[in-house]
PDB file of C-alpha atoms and ligand atoms in Angstrom:
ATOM      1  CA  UNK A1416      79.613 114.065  63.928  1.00 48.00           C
ATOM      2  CA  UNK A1417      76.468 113.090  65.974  1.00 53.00           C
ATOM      3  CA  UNK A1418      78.122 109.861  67.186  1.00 57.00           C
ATOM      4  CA  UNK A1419      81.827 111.770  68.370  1.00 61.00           C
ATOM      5  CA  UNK A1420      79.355 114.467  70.082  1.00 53.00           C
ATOM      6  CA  UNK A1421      77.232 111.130  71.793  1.00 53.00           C
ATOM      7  CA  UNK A1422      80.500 109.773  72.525  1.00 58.00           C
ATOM      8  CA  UNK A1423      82.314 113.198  73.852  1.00 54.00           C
ATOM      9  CA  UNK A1424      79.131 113.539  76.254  1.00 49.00           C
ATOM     10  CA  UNK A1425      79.323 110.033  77.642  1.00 51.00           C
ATOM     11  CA  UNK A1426      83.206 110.325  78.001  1.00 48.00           C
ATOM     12  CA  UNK A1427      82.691 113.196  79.931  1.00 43.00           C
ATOM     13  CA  UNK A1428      79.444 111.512  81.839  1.00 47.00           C
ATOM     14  CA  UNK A1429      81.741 109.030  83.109  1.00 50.00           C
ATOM     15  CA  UNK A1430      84.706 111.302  84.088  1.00 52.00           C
ATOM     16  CA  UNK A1431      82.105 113.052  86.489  1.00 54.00           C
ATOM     17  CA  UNK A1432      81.121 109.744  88.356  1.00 72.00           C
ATOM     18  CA  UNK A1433      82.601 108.443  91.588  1.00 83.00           C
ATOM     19  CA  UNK A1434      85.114 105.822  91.256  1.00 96.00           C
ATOM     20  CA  UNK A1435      83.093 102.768  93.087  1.00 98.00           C
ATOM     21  CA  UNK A1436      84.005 100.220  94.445  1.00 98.00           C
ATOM     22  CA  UNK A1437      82.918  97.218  96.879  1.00 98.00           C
ATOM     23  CA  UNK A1438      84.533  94.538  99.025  1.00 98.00           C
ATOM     24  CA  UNK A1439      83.324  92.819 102.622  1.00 99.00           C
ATOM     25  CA  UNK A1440      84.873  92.996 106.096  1.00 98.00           C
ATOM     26  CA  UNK A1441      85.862  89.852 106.738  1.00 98.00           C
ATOM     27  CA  UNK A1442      86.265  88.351 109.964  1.00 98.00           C
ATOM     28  CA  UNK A1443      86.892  84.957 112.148  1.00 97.00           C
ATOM     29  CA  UNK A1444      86.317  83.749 115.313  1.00 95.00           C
ATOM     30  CA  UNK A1445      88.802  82.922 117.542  1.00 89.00           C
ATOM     31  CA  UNK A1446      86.719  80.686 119.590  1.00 75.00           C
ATOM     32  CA  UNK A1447      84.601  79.121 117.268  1.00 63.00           C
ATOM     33  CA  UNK A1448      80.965  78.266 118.363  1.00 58.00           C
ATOM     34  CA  UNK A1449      80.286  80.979 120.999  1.00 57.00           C
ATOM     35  CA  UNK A1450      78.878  84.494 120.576  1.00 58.00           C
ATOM     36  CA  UNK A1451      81.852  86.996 120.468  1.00 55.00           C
ATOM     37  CA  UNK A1452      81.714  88.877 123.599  1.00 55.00           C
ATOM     38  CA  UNK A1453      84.766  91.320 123.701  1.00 63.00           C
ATOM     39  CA  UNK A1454      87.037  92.928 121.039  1.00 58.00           C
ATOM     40  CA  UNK A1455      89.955  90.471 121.071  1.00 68.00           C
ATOM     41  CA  UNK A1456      87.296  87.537 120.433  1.00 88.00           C
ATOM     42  CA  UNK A1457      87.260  88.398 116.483  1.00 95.00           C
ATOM     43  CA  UNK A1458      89.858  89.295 114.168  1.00 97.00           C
ATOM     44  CA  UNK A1459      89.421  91.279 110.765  1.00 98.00           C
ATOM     45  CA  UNK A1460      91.158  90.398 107.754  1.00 98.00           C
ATOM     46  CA  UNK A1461      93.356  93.555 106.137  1.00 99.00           C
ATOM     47  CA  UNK A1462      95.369  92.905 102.673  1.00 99.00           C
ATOM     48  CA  UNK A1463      98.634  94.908 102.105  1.00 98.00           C
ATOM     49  CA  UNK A1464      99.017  96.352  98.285  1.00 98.00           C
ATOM     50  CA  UNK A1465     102.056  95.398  96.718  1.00 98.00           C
ATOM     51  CA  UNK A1466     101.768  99.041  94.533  1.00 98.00           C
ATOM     52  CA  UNK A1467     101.502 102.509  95.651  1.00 97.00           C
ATOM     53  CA  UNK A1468     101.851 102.980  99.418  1.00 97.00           C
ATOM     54  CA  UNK A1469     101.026 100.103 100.470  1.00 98.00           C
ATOM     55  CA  UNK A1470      98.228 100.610 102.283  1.00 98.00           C
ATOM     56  CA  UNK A1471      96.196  97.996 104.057  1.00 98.00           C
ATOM     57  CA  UNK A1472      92.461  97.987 103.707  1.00 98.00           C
ATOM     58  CA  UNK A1473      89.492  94.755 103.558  1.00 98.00           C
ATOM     59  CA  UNK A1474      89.623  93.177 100.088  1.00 98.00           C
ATOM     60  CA  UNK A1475      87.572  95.420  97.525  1.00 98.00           C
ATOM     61  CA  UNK A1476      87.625  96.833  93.985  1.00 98.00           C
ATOM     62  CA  UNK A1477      86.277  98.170  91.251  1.00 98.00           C
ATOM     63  CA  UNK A1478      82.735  97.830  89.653  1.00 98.00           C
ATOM     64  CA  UNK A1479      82.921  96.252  86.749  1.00 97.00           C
ATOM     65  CA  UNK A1480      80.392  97.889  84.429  1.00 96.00           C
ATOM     66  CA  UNK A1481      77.084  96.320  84.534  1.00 96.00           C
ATOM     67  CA  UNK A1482      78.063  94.457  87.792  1.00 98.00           C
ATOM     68  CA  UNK A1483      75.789  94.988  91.075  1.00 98.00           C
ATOM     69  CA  UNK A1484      77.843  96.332  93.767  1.00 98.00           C
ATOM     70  CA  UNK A1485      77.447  92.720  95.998  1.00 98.00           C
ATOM     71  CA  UNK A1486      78.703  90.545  93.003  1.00 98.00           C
ATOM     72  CA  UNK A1487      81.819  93.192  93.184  1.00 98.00           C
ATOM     73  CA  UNK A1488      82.351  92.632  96.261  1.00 98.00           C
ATOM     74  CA  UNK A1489      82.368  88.418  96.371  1.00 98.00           C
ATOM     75  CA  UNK A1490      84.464  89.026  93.298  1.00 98.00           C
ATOM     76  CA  UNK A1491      87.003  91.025  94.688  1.00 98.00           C
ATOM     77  CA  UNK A1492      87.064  88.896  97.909  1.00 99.00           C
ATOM     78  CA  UNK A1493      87.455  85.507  95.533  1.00 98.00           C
ATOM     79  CA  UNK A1494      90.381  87.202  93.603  1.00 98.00           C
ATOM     80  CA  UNK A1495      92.357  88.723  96.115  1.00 98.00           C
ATOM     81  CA  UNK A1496      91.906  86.926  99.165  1.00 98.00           C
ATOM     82  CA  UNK A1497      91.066  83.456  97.817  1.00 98.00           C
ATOM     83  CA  UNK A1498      87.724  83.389  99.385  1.00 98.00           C
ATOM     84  CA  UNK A1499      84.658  82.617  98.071  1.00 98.00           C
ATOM     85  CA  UNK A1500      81.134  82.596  99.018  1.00 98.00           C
ATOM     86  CA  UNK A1501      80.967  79.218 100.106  1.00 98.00           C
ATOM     87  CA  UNK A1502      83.335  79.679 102.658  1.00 98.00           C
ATOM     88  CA  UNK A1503      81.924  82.900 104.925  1.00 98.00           C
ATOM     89  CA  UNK A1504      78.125  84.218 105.793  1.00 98.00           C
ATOM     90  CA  UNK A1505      77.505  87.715 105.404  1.00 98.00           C
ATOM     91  CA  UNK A1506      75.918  89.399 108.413  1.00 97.00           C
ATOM     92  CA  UNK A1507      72.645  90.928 107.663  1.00 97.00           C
ATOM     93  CA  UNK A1508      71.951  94.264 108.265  1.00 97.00           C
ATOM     94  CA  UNK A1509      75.634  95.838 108.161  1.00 98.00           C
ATOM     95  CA  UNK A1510      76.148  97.709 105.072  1.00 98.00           C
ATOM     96  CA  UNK A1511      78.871 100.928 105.005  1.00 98.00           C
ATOM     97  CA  UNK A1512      79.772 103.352 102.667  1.00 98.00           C
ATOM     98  CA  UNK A1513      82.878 105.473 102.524  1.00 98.00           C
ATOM     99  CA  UNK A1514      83.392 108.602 100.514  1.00 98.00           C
ATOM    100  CA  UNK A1515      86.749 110.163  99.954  1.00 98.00           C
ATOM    101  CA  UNK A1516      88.844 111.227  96.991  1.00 97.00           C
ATOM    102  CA  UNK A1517      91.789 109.454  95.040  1.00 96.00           C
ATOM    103  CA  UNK A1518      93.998 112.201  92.964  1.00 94.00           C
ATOM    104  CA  UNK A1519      90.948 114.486  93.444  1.00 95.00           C
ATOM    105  CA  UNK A1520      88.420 112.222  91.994  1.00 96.00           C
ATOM    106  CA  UNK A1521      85.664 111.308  94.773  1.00 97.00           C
ATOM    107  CA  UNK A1522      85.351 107.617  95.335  1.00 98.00           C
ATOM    108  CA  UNK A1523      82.252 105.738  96.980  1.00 98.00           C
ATOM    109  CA  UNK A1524      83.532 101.702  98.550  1.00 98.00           C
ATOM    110  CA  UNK A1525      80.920  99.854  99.873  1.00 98.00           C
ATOM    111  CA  UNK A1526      81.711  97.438 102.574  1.00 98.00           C
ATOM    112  CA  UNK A1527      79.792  94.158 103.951  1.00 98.00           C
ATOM    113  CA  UNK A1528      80.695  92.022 106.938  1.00 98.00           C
ATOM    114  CA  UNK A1529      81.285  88.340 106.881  1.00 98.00           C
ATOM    115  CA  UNK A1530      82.044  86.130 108.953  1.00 97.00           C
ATOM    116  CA  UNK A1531      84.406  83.588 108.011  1.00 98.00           C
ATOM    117  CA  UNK A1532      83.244  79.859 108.765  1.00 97.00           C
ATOM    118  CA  UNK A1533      86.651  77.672 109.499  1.00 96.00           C
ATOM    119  CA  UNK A1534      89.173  79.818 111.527  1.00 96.00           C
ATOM    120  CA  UNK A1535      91.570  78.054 109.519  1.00 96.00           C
ATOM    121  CA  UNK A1536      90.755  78.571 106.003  1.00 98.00           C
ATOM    122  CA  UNK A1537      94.026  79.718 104.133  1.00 98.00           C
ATOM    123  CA  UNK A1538      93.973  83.222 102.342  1.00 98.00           C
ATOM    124  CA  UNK A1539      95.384  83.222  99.022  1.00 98.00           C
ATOM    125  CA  UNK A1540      96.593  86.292  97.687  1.00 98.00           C
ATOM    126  CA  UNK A1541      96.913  87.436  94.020  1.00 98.00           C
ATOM    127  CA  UNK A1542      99.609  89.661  92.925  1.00 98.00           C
ATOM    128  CA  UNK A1543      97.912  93.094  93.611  1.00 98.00           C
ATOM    129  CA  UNK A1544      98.589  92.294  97.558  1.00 98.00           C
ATOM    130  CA  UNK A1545     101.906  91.396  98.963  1.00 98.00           C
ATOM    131  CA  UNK A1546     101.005  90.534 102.851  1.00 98.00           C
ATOM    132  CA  UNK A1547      98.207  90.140 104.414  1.00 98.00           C
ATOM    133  CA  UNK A1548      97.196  89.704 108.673  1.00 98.00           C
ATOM    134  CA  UNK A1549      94.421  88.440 111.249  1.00 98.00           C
ATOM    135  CA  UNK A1550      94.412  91.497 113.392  1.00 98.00           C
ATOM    136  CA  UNK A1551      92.577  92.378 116.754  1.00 96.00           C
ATOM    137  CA  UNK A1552      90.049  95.266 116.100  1.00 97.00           C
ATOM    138  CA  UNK A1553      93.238  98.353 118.603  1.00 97.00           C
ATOM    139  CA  UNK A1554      95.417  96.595 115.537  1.00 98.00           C
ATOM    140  CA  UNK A1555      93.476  96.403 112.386  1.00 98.00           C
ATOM    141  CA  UNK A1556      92.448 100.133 112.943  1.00 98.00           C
ATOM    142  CA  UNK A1557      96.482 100.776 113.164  1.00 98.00           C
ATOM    143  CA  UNK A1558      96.934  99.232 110.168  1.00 98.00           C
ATOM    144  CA  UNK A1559      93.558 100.766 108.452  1.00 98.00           C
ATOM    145  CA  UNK A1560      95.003 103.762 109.062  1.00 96.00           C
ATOM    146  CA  UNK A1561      92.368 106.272 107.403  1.00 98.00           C
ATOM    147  CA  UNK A1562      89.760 107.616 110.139  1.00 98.00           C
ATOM    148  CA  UNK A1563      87.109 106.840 107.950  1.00 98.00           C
ATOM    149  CA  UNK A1564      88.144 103.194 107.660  1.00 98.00           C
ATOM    150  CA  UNK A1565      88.946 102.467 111.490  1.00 98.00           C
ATOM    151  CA  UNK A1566      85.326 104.213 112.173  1.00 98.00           C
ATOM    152  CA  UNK A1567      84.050 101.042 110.004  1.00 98.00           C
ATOM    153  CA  UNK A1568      85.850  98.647 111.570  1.00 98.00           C
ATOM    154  CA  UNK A1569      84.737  99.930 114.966  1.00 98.00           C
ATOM    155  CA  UNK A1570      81.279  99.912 114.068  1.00 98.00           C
ATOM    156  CA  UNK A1571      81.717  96.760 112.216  1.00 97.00           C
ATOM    157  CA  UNK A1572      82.356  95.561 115.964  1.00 96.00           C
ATOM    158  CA  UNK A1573      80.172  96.939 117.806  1.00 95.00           C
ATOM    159  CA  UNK A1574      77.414  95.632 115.226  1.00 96.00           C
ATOM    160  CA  UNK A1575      78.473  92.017 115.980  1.00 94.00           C
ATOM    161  CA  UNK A1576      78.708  92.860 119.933  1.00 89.00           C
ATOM    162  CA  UNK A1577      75.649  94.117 119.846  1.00 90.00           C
ATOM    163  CA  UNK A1578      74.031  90.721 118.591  1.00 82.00           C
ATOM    164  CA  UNK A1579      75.618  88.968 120.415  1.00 72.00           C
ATOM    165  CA  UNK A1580      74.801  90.751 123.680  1.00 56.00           C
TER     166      UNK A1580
HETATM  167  N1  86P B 708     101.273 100.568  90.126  1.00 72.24           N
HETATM  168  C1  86P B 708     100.211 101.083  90.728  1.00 72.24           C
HETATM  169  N2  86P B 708      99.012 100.538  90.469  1.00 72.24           N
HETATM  170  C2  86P B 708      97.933 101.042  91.087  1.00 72.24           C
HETATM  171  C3  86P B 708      98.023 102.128  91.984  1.00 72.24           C
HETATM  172  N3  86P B 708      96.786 102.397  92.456  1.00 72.24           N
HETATM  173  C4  86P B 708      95.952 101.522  91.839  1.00 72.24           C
HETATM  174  N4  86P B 708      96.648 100.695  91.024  1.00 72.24           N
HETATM  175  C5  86P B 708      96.089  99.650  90.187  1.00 72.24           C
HETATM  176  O1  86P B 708      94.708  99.580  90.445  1.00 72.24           O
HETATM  177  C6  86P B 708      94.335  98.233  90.708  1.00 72.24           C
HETATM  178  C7  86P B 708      93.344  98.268  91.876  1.00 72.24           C
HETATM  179  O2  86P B 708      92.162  97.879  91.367  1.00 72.24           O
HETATM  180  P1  86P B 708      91.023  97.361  92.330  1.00 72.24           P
HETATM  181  O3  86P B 708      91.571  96.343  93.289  1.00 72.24           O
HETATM  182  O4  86P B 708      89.882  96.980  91.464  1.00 72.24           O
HETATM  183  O5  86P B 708      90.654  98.709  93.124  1.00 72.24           O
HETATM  184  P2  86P B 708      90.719  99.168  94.624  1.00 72.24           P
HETATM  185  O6  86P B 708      90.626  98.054  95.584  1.00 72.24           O
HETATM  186  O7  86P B 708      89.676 100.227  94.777  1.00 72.24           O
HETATM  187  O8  86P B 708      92.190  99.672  94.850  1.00 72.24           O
HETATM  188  P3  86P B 708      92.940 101.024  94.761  1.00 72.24           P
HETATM  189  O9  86P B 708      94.263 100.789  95.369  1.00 72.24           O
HETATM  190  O10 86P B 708      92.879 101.554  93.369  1.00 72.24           O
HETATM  191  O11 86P B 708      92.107 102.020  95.662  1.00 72.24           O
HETATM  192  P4  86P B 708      92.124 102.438  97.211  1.00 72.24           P
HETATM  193  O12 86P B 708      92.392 101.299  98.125  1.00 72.24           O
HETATM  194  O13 86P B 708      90.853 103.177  97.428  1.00 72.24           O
HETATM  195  O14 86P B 708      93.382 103.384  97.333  1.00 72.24           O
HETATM  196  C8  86P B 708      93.509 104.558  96.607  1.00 72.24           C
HETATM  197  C9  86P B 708      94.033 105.637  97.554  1.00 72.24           C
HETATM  198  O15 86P B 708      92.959 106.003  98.445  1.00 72.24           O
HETATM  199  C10 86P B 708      93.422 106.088  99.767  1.00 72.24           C
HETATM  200  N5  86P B 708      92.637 105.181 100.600  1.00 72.24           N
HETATM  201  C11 86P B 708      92.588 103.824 100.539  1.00 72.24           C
HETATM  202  N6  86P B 708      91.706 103.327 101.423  1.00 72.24           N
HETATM  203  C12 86P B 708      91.161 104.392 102.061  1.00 72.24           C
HETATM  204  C13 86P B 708      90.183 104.503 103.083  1.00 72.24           C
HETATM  205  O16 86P B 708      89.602 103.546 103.585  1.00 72.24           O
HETATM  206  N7  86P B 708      89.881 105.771 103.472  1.00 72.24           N
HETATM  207  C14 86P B 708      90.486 106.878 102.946  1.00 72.24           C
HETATM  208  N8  86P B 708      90.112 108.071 103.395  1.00 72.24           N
HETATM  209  N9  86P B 708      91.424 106.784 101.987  1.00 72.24           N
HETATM  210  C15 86P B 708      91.755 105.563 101.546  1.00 72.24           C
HETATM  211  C16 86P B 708      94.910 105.841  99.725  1.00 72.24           C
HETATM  212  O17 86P B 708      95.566 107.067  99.686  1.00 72.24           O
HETATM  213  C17 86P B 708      95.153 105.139  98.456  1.00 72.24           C
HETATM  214  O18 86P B 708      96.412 105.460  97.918  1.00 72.24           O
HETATM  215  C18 86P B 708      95.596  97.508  91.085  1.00 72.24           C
HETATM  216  O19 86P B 708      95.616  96.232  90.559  1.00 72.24           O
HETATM  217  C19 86P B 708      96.670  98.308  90.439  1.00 72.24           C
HETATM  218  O20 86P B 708      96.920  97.745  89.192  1.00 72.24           O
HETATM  219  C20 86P B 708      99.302 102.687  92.231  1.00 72.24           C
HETATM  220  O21 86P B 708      99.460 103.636  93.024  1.00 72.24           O
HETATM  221  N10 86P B 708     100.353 102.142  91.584  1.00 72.24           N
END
């Protein structure tokens, strides 16, 4: 009886949480070698789902439990995008978190930025996504859609300008 009541309150622990999840920004260069200096010198990488509504957001996911939320988010990034840590630098010092709900559950993603080394490395995708684009920072936020998500990628920008500057 003690263990279904222990097991009824941590049920019921986790049904209160946020959904979490993680993933990075991930963007190239398109001339390699100098400092960006406007927004059509970068492009961000935005997967399509191949479920739901197809909506196209930076490759993320769910926390696995017991998983820190950066190891999520090169996890996520190896499985649906092909990439792995070998092949893109994460920028220091950008870190963003968006809140919003999914079927009125709240849900916290964590984003990084990373910049990917060889303009031409391929993307691979695995069977959650069914396209996937380069896109100029006016056309990823088209695609983004969600306010919240186009705010990122605008700051995600400006960060890098701001280095670079
Ligand atoms: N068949 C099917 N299967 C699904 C479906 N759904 C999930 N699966 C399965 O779950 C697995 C995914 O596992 P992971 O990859 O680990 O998780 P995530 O990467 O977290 O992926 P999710 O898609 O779960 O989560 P979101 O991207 O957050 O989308 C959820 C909703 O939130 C809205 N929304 C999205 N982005 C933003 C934003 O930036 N801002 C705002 N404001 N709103 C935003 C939008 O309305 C969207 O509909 C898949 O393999 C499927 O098996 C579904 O509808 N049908």
């Amino acid at each position: 009886m003690e263990t279904q009541l222990l097991r009824e309150a941590e049920v019921s622990r986790f049904d209160n949480m946020a959904l979490r999840a993680c993933g990075l920004i991930i963007f190239r260069k398109i001339k390699s070698g100098i400092p960006a200096c406007n927004m059509n010198d970068i492009e961000f990488l935005l997967l399509q789902t191949s479920y739901g509504i197809h909506h196209w957001t930076p490759p993320k996911g769910h926390v696995d439990p017991g998983e820190d939320d950066l190891t999520t988010a090169l996890r996520e990034t190896e499985e649906e995008a092909g990439l792995n840590s070998s092949q893109f630098n994460i920028v220091d010092g950008f870190r963003k978190e968006l809140n919003y709900n999914v079927n009125e559950k709240p849900k916290t993603v964590i984003y990084w930025l990373a910049e990917l080394k060889d303009f031409n490395t391929e993307v691979k995708l695995s069977d959650e996504h069914q396209d996937f684009r380069w896109l100029s920072l006016p056309e990823a936020c088209k695609y983004a859609g969600y306010k919240d998500l186009q705010d990122t990628l605008k700051e995600a920008n400006e960060f890098l300008h701001s280095r670079s500057g």
